[in-house]
PDB file of C-alpha atoms in Angstrom:
ATOM      1  CA  GLY A   1      -8.963   7.033  15.656  1.00 72.00           C
ATOM      2  CA  GLN A   2      -8.203   4.297  13.197  1.00 83.00           C
ATOM      3  CA  ASN A   3      -5.588   1.749  14.054  1.00 90.00           C
ATOM      4  CA  ILE A   4      -4.087  -1.370  12.526  1.00 95.00           C
ATOM      5  CA  ASP A   5      -1.634  -3.449  14.540  1.00 96.00           C
ATOM      6  CA  GLN A   6       0.840  -5.979  13.209  1.00 97.00           C
ATOM      7  CA  PRO A   7       4.041  -7.372  14.729  1.00 97.00           C
ATOM      8  CA  THR A   8       7.048  -5.401  13.575  1.00 96.00           C
ATOM      9  CA  GLU A   9       9.226  -8.383  12.747  1.00 97.00           C
ATOM     10  CA  MET A  10       9.047 -12.183  12.698  1.00 98.00           C
ATOM     11  CA  THR A  11      11.602 -14.878  11.999  1.00 97.00           C
ATOM     12  CA  ALA A  12      10.872 -18.343  10.605  1.00 97.00           C
ATOM     13  CA  THR A  13      12.736 -21.288   9.126  1.00 97.00           C
ATOM     14  CA  GLU A  14      12.706 -22.362   5.509  1.00 97.00           C
ATOM     15  CA  GLY A  15      10.093 -25.079   4.949  1.00 97.00           C
ATOM     16  CA  ALA A  16       8.115 -24.169   8.075  1.00 97.00           C
ATOM     17  CA  ILE A  17       4.756 -22.426   8.562  1.00 97.00           C
ATOM     18  CA  VAL A  18       4.300 -18.884   9.865  1.00 98.00           C
ATOM     19  CA  GLN A  19       1.198 -16.918  10.861  1.00 98.00           C
ATOM     20  CA  ILE A  20       1.210 -13.115  10.714  1.00 98.00           C
ATOM     21  CA  ASN A  21      -1.553 -11.476  12.726  1.00 98.00           C
ATOM     22  CA  CYS A  22      -3.353  -8.204  12.113  1.00 98.00           C
ATOM     23  CA  THR A  23      -5.868  -6.520  14.414  1.00 98.00           C
ATOM     24  CA  TYR A  24      -7.796  -3.453  13.391  1.00 97.00           C
ATOM     25  CA  GLN A  25     -10.019  -0.732  14.770  1.00 95.00           C
ATOM     26  CA  THR A  26     -11.463   1.351  11.967  1.00 92.00           C
ATOM     27  CA  SER A  27     -14.490   3.494  11.225  1.00 88.00           C
ATOM     28  CA  GLY A  28     -16.425   0.902   9.314  1.00 91.00           C
ATOM     29  CA  PHE A  29     -15.204  -2.154   7.454  1.00 93.00           C
ATOM     30  CA  ASN A  30     -15.515  -2.954   3.783  1.00 92.00           C
ATOM     31  CA  GLY A  31     -12.794  -5.520   3.342  1.00 94.00           C
ATOM     32  CA  LEU A  32      -9.212  -6.369   4.233  1.00 96.00           C
ATOM     33  CA  PHE A  33      -6.159  -6.777   2.029  1.00 96.00           C
ATOM     34  CA  TRP A  34      -2.800  -8.427   2.496  1.00 97.00           C
ATOM     35  CA  TYR A  35       0.084  -7.158   0.368  1.00 97.00           C
ATOM     36  CA  GLN A  36       3.661  -8.380   0.046  1.00 97.00           C
ATOM     37  CA  GLN A  37       6.524  -5.915  -0.286  1.00 97.00           C
ATOM     38  CA  HIS A  38      10.095  -6.968  -0.994  1.00 96.00           C
ATOM     39  CA  ALA A  39      12.799  -4.556   0.110  1.00 93.00           C
ATOM     40  CA  GLY A  40      13.119  -1.641  -2.288  1.00 91.00           C
ATOM     41  CA  GLU A  41      10.084  -2.674  -4.299  1.00 94.00           C
ATOM     42  CA  ALA A  42       6.409  -1.774  -4.538  1.00 95.00           C
ATOM     43  CA  PRO A  43       3.691  -3.611  -2.603  1.00 96.00           C
ATOM     44  CA  THR A  44       1.932  -6.375  -4.542  1.00 95.00           C
ATOM     45  CA  PHE A  45      -1.505  -7.832  -3.866  1.00 93.00           C
ATOM     46  CA  LEU A  46      -1.737 -11.170  -2.032  1.00 95.00           C
ATOM     47  CA  SER A  47      -5.293 -11.618  -0.793  1.00 94.00           C
ATOM     48  CA  TYR A  48      -8.634 -10.014  -0.052  1.00 94.00           C
ATOM     49  CA  ASN A  49     -11.190 -10.945   2.635  1.00 95.00           C
ATOM     50  CA  VAL A  50     -14.591  -9.390   3.146  1.00 94.00           C
ATOM     51  CA  LEU A  51     -16.499 -12.290   4.733  1.00 95.00           C
ATOM     52  CA  ASP A  52     -15.508 -14.292   7.812  1.00 97.00           C
ATOM     53  CA  GLY A  53     -13.463 -17.371   7.149  1.00 97.00           C
ATOM     54  CA  LEU A  54     -10.418 -18.644   5.373  1.00 96.00           C
ATOM     55  CA  GLU A  55      -9.351 -17.842   1.808  1.00 93.00           C
ATOM     56  CA  GLU A  56      -6.719 -20.193   0.440  1.00 93.00           C
ATOM     57  CA  LYS A  57      -4.446 -19.419  -2.485  1.00 90.00           C
ATOM     58  CA  GLY A  58      -1.626 -21.893  -2.961  1.00 94.00           C
ATOM     59  CA  ARG A  59       0.893 -21.674  -0.129  1.00 96.00           C
ATOM     60  CA  PHE A  60      -0.791 -18.559   1.254  1.00 96.00           C
ATOM     61  CA  SER A  61      -4.072 -18.368   3.182  1.00 97.00           C
ATOM     62  CA  SER A  62      -5.804 -15.435   4.811  1.00 97.00           C
ATOM     63  CA  PHE A  63      -8.370 -15.549   7.598  1.00 98.00           C
ATOM     64  CA  LEU A  64     -10.846 -12.928   8.760  1.00 98.00           C
ATOM     65  CA  SER A  65     -13.033 -12.529  11.856  1.00 97.00           C
ATOM     66  CA  ARG A  66     -15.003  -9.305  11.579  1.00 96.00           C
ATOM     67  CA  SER A  67     -16.498  -9.611  15.064  1.00 95.00           C
ATOM     68  CA  LYS A  68     -12.994  -9.746  16.566  1.00 96.00           C
ATOM     69  CA  GLY A  69     -11.422  -7.190  14.218  1.00 96.00           C
ATOM     70  CA  TYR A  70      -8.786  -9.770  13.407  1.00 97.00           C
ATOM     71  CA  SER A  71      -7.076 -11.305  10.426  1.00 98.00           C
ATOM     72  CA  TYR A  72      -4.071 -13.485   9.847  1.00 98.00           C
ATOM     73  CA  LEU A  73      -1.933 -14.429   6.884  1.00 98.00           C
ATOM     74  CA  LEU A  74      -0.663 -18.008   6.906  1.00 98.00           C
ATOM     75  CA  LEU A  75       2.375 -18.906   4.831  1.00 97.00           C
ATOM     76  CA  LYS A  76       3.181 -22.594   4.373  1.00 97.00           C
ATOM     77  CA  GLU A  77       6.303 -24.359   3.088  1.00 97.00           C
ATOM     78  CA  LEU A  78       8.318 -21.193   3.517  1.00 97.00           C
ATOM     79  CA  GLN A  79      10.874 -20.340   0.868  1.00 97.00           C
ATOM     80  CA  MET A  80      13.748 -17.892   1.043  1.00 97.00           C
ATOM     81  CA  LYS A  81      11.958 -15.695  -1.495  1.00 97.00           C
ATOM     82  CA  ASP A  82       9.148 -15.192   1.049  1.00 97.00           C
ATOM     83  CA  SER A  83      11.474 -12.893   2.997  1.00 97.00           C
ATOM     84  CA  ALA A  84       9.604  -9.604   2.694  1.00 97.00           C
ATOM     85  CA  SER A  85       7.313  -7.250   4.536  1.00 97.00           C
ATOM     86  CA  TYR A  86       3.637  -8.155   4.734  1.00 98.00           C
ATOM     87  CA  LEU A  87       1.172  -5.287   4.897  1.00 97.00           C
ATOM     88  CA  CYS A  88      -2.358  -5.492   6.254  1.00 97.00           C
ATOM     89  CA  ALA A  89      -4.824  -2.864   4.994  1.00 95.00           C
ATOM     90  CA  VAL A  90      -8.496  -2.268   5.802  1.00 94.00           C
ATOM     91  CA  ILE A  91     -11.086  -0.518   3.643  1.00 91.00           C
ATOM     92  CA  ASP A  92     -12.937   1.882   5.929  1.00 89.00           C
ATOM     93  CA  SER A  93     -16.437   3.345   5.721  1.00 88.00           C
ATOM     94  CA  ASN A  94     -15.237   5.976   3.211  1.00 82.00           C
ATOM     95  CA  TYR A  95     -13.760   3.237   1.012  1.00 81.00           C
ATOM     96  CA  GLN A  96     -10.248   4.441   1.744  1.00 83.00           C
ATOM     97  CA  LEU A  97      -7.444   1.997   2.546  1.00 87.00           C
ATOM     98  CA  ILE A  98      -5.961   2.227   6.032  1.00 90.00           C
ATOM     99  CA  TRP A  99      -2.540   0.581   6.160  1.00 93.00           C
ATOM    100  CA  GLY A 100      -0.689  -1.166   8.943  1.00 94.00           C
ATOM    101  CA  ALA A 101       3.054  -0.518   9.322  1.00 94.00           C
ATOM    102  CA  GLY A 102       3.835  -3.993   8.002  1.00 96.00           C
ATOM    103  CA  THR A 103       5.535  -7.097   9.380  1.00 97.00           C
ATOM    104  CA  LYS A 104       9.061  -7.826   8.242  1.00 96.00           C
ATOM    105  CA  LEU A 105       9.423 -11.589   7.808  1.00 98.00           C
ATOM    106  CA  ILE A 106      12.931 -13.012   7.935  1.00 97.00           C
ATOM    107  CA  ILE A 107      13.408 -16.563   6.628  1.00 97.00           C
ATOM    108  CA  LYS A 108      16.417 -18.493   7.845  1.00 96.00           C
ATOM    109  CA  PRO A 109      17.811 -21.607   6.137  1.00 94.00           C
TER     110      PRO A 109
ATOM    111  CA  ILE B   1       3.906   0.862 -20.921  1.00 54.00           C
ATOM    112  CA  ALA B   2       2.467  -1.899 -18.782  1.00 72.00           C
ATOM    113  CA  GLY B   3       0.864  -0.968 -15.485  1.00 92.00           C
ATOM    114  CA  ILE B   4       2.067   2.100 -13.626  1.00 96.00           C
ATOM    115  CA  THR B   5       5.273   4.029 -14.193  1.00 96.00           C
ATOM    116  CA  GLN B   6       6.816   6.682 -11.989  1.00 98.00           C
ATOM    117  CA  ALA B   7       9.575   9.178 -12.667  1.00 97.00           C
ATOM    118  CA  PRO B   8      12.154   9.882 -11.512  1.00 97.00           C
ATOM    119  CA  THR B   9      13.315   6.693  -9.817  1.00 97.00           C
ATOM    120  CA  SER B  10      15.228   8.740  -7.275  1.00 97.00           C
ATOM    121  CA  GLN B  11      16.057  12.374  -6.693  1.00 97.00           C
ATOM    122  CA  ILE B  12      18.148  14.484  -4.347  1.00 97.00           C
ATOM    123  CA  LEU B  13      16.666  17.923  -3.911  1.00 95.00           C
ATOM    124  CA  ALA B  14      17.724  21.088  -2.116  1.00 97.00           C
ATOM    125  CA  ALA B  15      15.269  22.418   0.438  1.00 97.00           C
ATOM    126  CA  GLY B  16      13.045  25.139  -0.953  1.00 97.00           C
ATOM    127  CA  ARG B  17      13.073  23.776  -4.495  1.00 97.00           C
ATOM    128  CA  ARG B  18       9.943  22.834  -6.394  1.00 97.00           C
ATOM    129  CA  MET B  19       9.611  19.241  -7.557  1.00 97.00           C
ATOM    130  CA  THR B  20       7.025  17.263  -9.530  1.00 98.00           C
ATOM    131  CA  LEU B  21       6.830  13.502  -9.293  1.00 98.00           C
ATOM    132  CA  ARG B  22       5.239  11.926 -12.333  1.00 98.00           C
ATOM    133  CA  CYS B  23       2.874   8.964 -12.436  1.00 98.00           C
ATOM    134  CA  THR B  24       1.278   7.377 -15.498  1.00 97.00           C
ATOM    135  CA  GLN B  25      -0.965   4.316 -15.766  1.00 96.00           C
ATOM    136  CA  ASP B  26      -2.206   2.528 -18.856  1.00 94.00           C
ATOM    137  CA  MET B  27      -4.888   0.348 -17.242  1.00 92.00           C
ATOM    138  CA  ARG B  28      -7.653   2.938 -17.646  1.00 92.00           C
ATOM    139  CA  HIS B  29      -8.265   2.822 -13.900  1.00 93.00           C
ATOM    140  CA  ASN B  30     -10.518   5.583 -12.660  1.00 93.00           C
ATOM    141  CA  ALA B  31      -8.933   6.025  -9.224  1.00 93.00           C
ATOM    142  CA  MET B  32      -5.334   7.038  -8.474  1.00 95.00           C
ATOM    143  CA  TYR B  33      -3.439   7.639  -5.243  1.00 96.00           C
ATOM    144  CA  TRP B  34      -0.209   9.059  -3.896  1.00 98.00           C
ATOM    145  CA  TYR B  35       1.358   7.554  -0.761  1.00 97.00           C
ATOM    146  CA  ARG B  36       4.520   8.154   1.161  1.00 97.00           C
ATOM    147  CA  GLN B  37       6.251   5.350   3.011  1.00 96.00           C
ATOM    148  CA  ASP B  38       8.620   6.018   5.881  1.00 94.00           C
ATOM    149  CA  LEU B  39      10.556   3.505   7.947  1.00 86.00           C
ATOM    150  CA  GLY B  40       8.411   2.094  10.754  1.00 80.00           C
ATOM    151  CA  LEU B  41       5.242   3.700   9.465  1.00 84.00           C
ATOM    152  CA  GLY B  42       2.559   2.350   7.188  1.00 84.00           C
ATOM    153  CA  LEU B  43       1.760   3.760   3.800  1.00 92.00           C
ATOM    154  CA  ARG B  44       0.206   7.169   4.336  1.00 94.00           C
ATOM    155  CA  LEU B  45      -2.169   8.623   1.796  1.00 94.00           C
ATOM    156  CA  ILE B  46      -1.229  12.098   0.562  1.00 96.00           C
ATOM    157  CA  HIS B  47      -3.852  12.789  -2.109  1.00 97.00           C
ATOM    158  CA  TYR B  48      -6.212  10.758  -4.209  1.00 95.00           C
ATOM    159  CA  SER B  49      -8.404  11.107  -7.275  1.00 95.00           C
ATOM    160  CA  ASN B  50     -11.535   9.029  -7.777  1.00 91.00           C
ATOM    161  CA  THR B  51     -11.902  10.106 -11.392  1.00 93.00           C
ATOM    162  CA  ALA B  52     -10.341  12.467 -13.915  1.00 95.00           C
ATOM    163  CA  GLY B  53     -11.012  16.086 -12.981  1.00 95.00           C
ATOM    164  CA  THR B  54     -11.448  15.454  -9.238  1.00 95.00           C
ATOM    165  CA  THR B  55      -8.963  15.213  -6.380  1.00 96.00           C
ATOM    166  CA  GLY B  56      -9.154  14.796  -2.621  1.00 95.00           C
ATOM    167  CA  LYS B  57      -6.932  15.154   0.421  1.00 95.00           C
ATOM    168  CA  GLY B  58      -5.614  12.145   2.253  1.00 92.00           C
ATOM    169  CA  GLU B  59      -4.062  11.768   5.666  1.00 90.00           C
ATOM    170  CA  VAL B  60      -0.936  13.927   5.074  1.00 95.00           C
ATOM    171  CA  PRO B  61      -1.676  16.483   2.312  1.00 97.00           C
ATOM    172  CA  ASP B  62       0.203  19.533   3.634  1.00 97.00           C
ATOM    173  CA  GLY B  63       3.018  20.673   1.366  1.00 97.00           C
ATOM    174  CA  TYR B  64       1.768  18.640  -1.592  1.00 98.00           C
ATOM    175  CA  SER B  65      -0.586  19.288  -4.493  1.00 98.00           C
ATOM    176  CA  VAL B  66      -1.957  17.124  -7.286  1.00 98.00           C
ATOM    177  CA  SER B  67      -3.884  17.450 -10.511  1.00 97.00           C
ATOM    178  CA  ARG B  68      -5.818  14.954 -12.638  1.00 97.00           C
ATOM    179  CA  ALA B  69      -6.274  16.421 -16.087  1.00 97.00           C
ATOM    180  CA  ASN B  70      -6.864  13.011 -17.694  1.00 96.00           C
ATOM    181  CA  THR B  71      -7.331   9.355 -16.742  1.00 96.00           C
ATOM    182  CA  ASP B  72      -3.722   8.292 -17.191  1.00 96.00           C
ATOM    183  CA  ASP B  73      -1.631  10.939 -15.402  1.00 97.00           C
ATOM    184  CA  PHE B  74      -1.524  11.984 -11.758  1.00 98.00           C
ATOM    185  CA  PRO B  75       1.473  14.223 -10.955  1.00 98.00           C
ATOM    186  CA  LEU B  76       2.413  15.129  -7.380  1.00 98.00           C
ATOM    187  CA  THR B  77       4.036  18.521  -6.767  1.00 98.00           C
ATOM    188  CA  LEU B  78       6.073  19.687  -3.804  1.00 97.00           C
ATOM    189  CA  ALA B  79       5.892  23.473  -4.033  1.00 95.00           C
ATOM    190  CA  SER B  80       8.805  24.140  -1.674  1.00 97.00           C
ATOM    191  CA  ALA B  81      10.491  20.969  -0.470  1.00 97.00           C
ATOM    192  CA  VAL B  82      11.470  20.502   3.180  1.00 97.00           C
ATOM    193  CA  PRO B  83      13.689  17.777   4.724  1.00 97.00           C
ATOM    194  CA  SER B  84      10.679  16.097   6.378  1.00 96.00           C
ATOM    195  CA  GLN B  85       9.448  15.257   2.888  1.00 98.00           C
ATOM    196  CA  THR B  86      12.352  12.865   2.464  1.00 97.00           C
ATOM    197  CA  SER B  87      10.581   9.570   1.816  1.00 97.00           C
ATOM    198  CA  VAL B  88       9.700   6.915  -0.732  1.00 97.00           C
ATOM    199  CA  TYR B  89       6.681   7.956  -2.762  1.00 98.00           C
ATOM    200  CA  PHE B  90       4.367   5.396  -4.333  1.00 98.00           C
ATOM    201  CA  CYS B  91       1.670   6.064  -6.893  1.00 98.00           C
ATOM    202  CA  ALA B  92      -1.170   3.552  -7.141  1.00 96.00           C
ATOM    203  CA  SER B  93      -4.329   3.043  -9.133  1.00 95.00           C
ATOM    204  CA  SER B  94      -7.505   1.004  -8.831  1.00 92.00           C
ATOM    205  CA  ASP B  95     -10.660   0.311 -10.761  1.00 87.00           C
ATOM    206  CA  LYS B  96     -13.401   1.378  -8.388  1.00 69.00           C
ATOM    207  CA  LYS B  97     -16.117   0.333 -10.766  1.00 65.00           C
ATOM    208  CA  THR B  98     -15.491  -3.380 -10.277  1.00 60.00           C
ATOM    209  CA  GLY B  99     -14.070  -5.706  -7.674  1.00 60.00           C
ATOM    210  CA  PRO B 100     -12.726  -5.019  -4.192  1.00 68.00           C
ATOM    211  CA  ASN B 101     -10.736  -1.921  -5.123  1.00 74.00           C
ATOM    212  CA  GLU B 102      -7.385  -3.692  -5.232  1.00 87.00           C
ATOM    213  CA  GLN B 103      -4.659  -1.117  -5.683  1.00 91.00           C
ATOM    214  CA  PHE B 104      -1.777  -1.546  -8.130  1.00 93.00           C
ATOM    215  CA  PHE B 105       1.448   0.241  -7.279  1.00 96.00           C
ATOM    216  CA  GLY B 106       4.151   1.907  -9.300  1.00 97.00           C
ATOM    217  CA  PRO B 107       7.827   1.179  -8.561  1.00 96.00           C
ATOM    218  CA  GLY B 108       8.233   4.234  -6.328  1.00 97.00           C
ATOM    219  CA  THR B 109      10.336   7.389  -6.244  1.00 98.00           C
ATOM    220  CA  ARG B 110      12.984   7.769  -3.559  1.00 97.00           C
ATOM    221  CA  LEU B 111      13.224  11.452  -2.675  1.00 97.00           C
ATOM    222  CA  THR B 112      15.871  13.014  -0.453  1.00 97.00           C
ATOM    223  CA  VAL B 113      15.519  16.659   0.558  1.00 97.00           C
ATOM    224  CA  LEU B 114      18.664  18.240   1.957  1.00 96.00           C
TER     225      LEU B 114
END
């Protein structure tokens, strides 16, 4: 079966750094997405990785290791508005998106 | 219209009733999707359409049907609603011709079946 694992919930302090991990076991791999979803809202695109390594975009970075089936999303200089759920999704061999359950990130002042 | 719209925003429905959730996009994306999102579970694909005139079944298609008569519209129909279909429903679209197939989401429809 196909499986994507993320921690259910994480807590961090405003101004700090947090790393959200995602491990996957899927039938094939054609890329990995990270989405952000605020409570009651739709998911919005954050990042895309298809090759190994780090992709940096402002305060957010995403890392991929295809050999380990592993990715992480790194959020720096945390702000209260970063309180949201972060969804990891993998494109499988049929080019369908397989979604993790998401990690709820709570930011404390 | 900018992006994807869904209607209604929310709905309370009696079990056994028929319901159509509407989804319209103005980005001329060829692919469209319907997901349901339940607490503690990831987004689960119900049906998808890679191009106008074609549809396919996702992970949880039972009890749902879709049609894709044109590029812009992708309605989802519950023929006879049951309480287990209580969920938040998201429509999404992507341009499969270019890029990594990033999906853009509508604002969602919150459906309660009693």
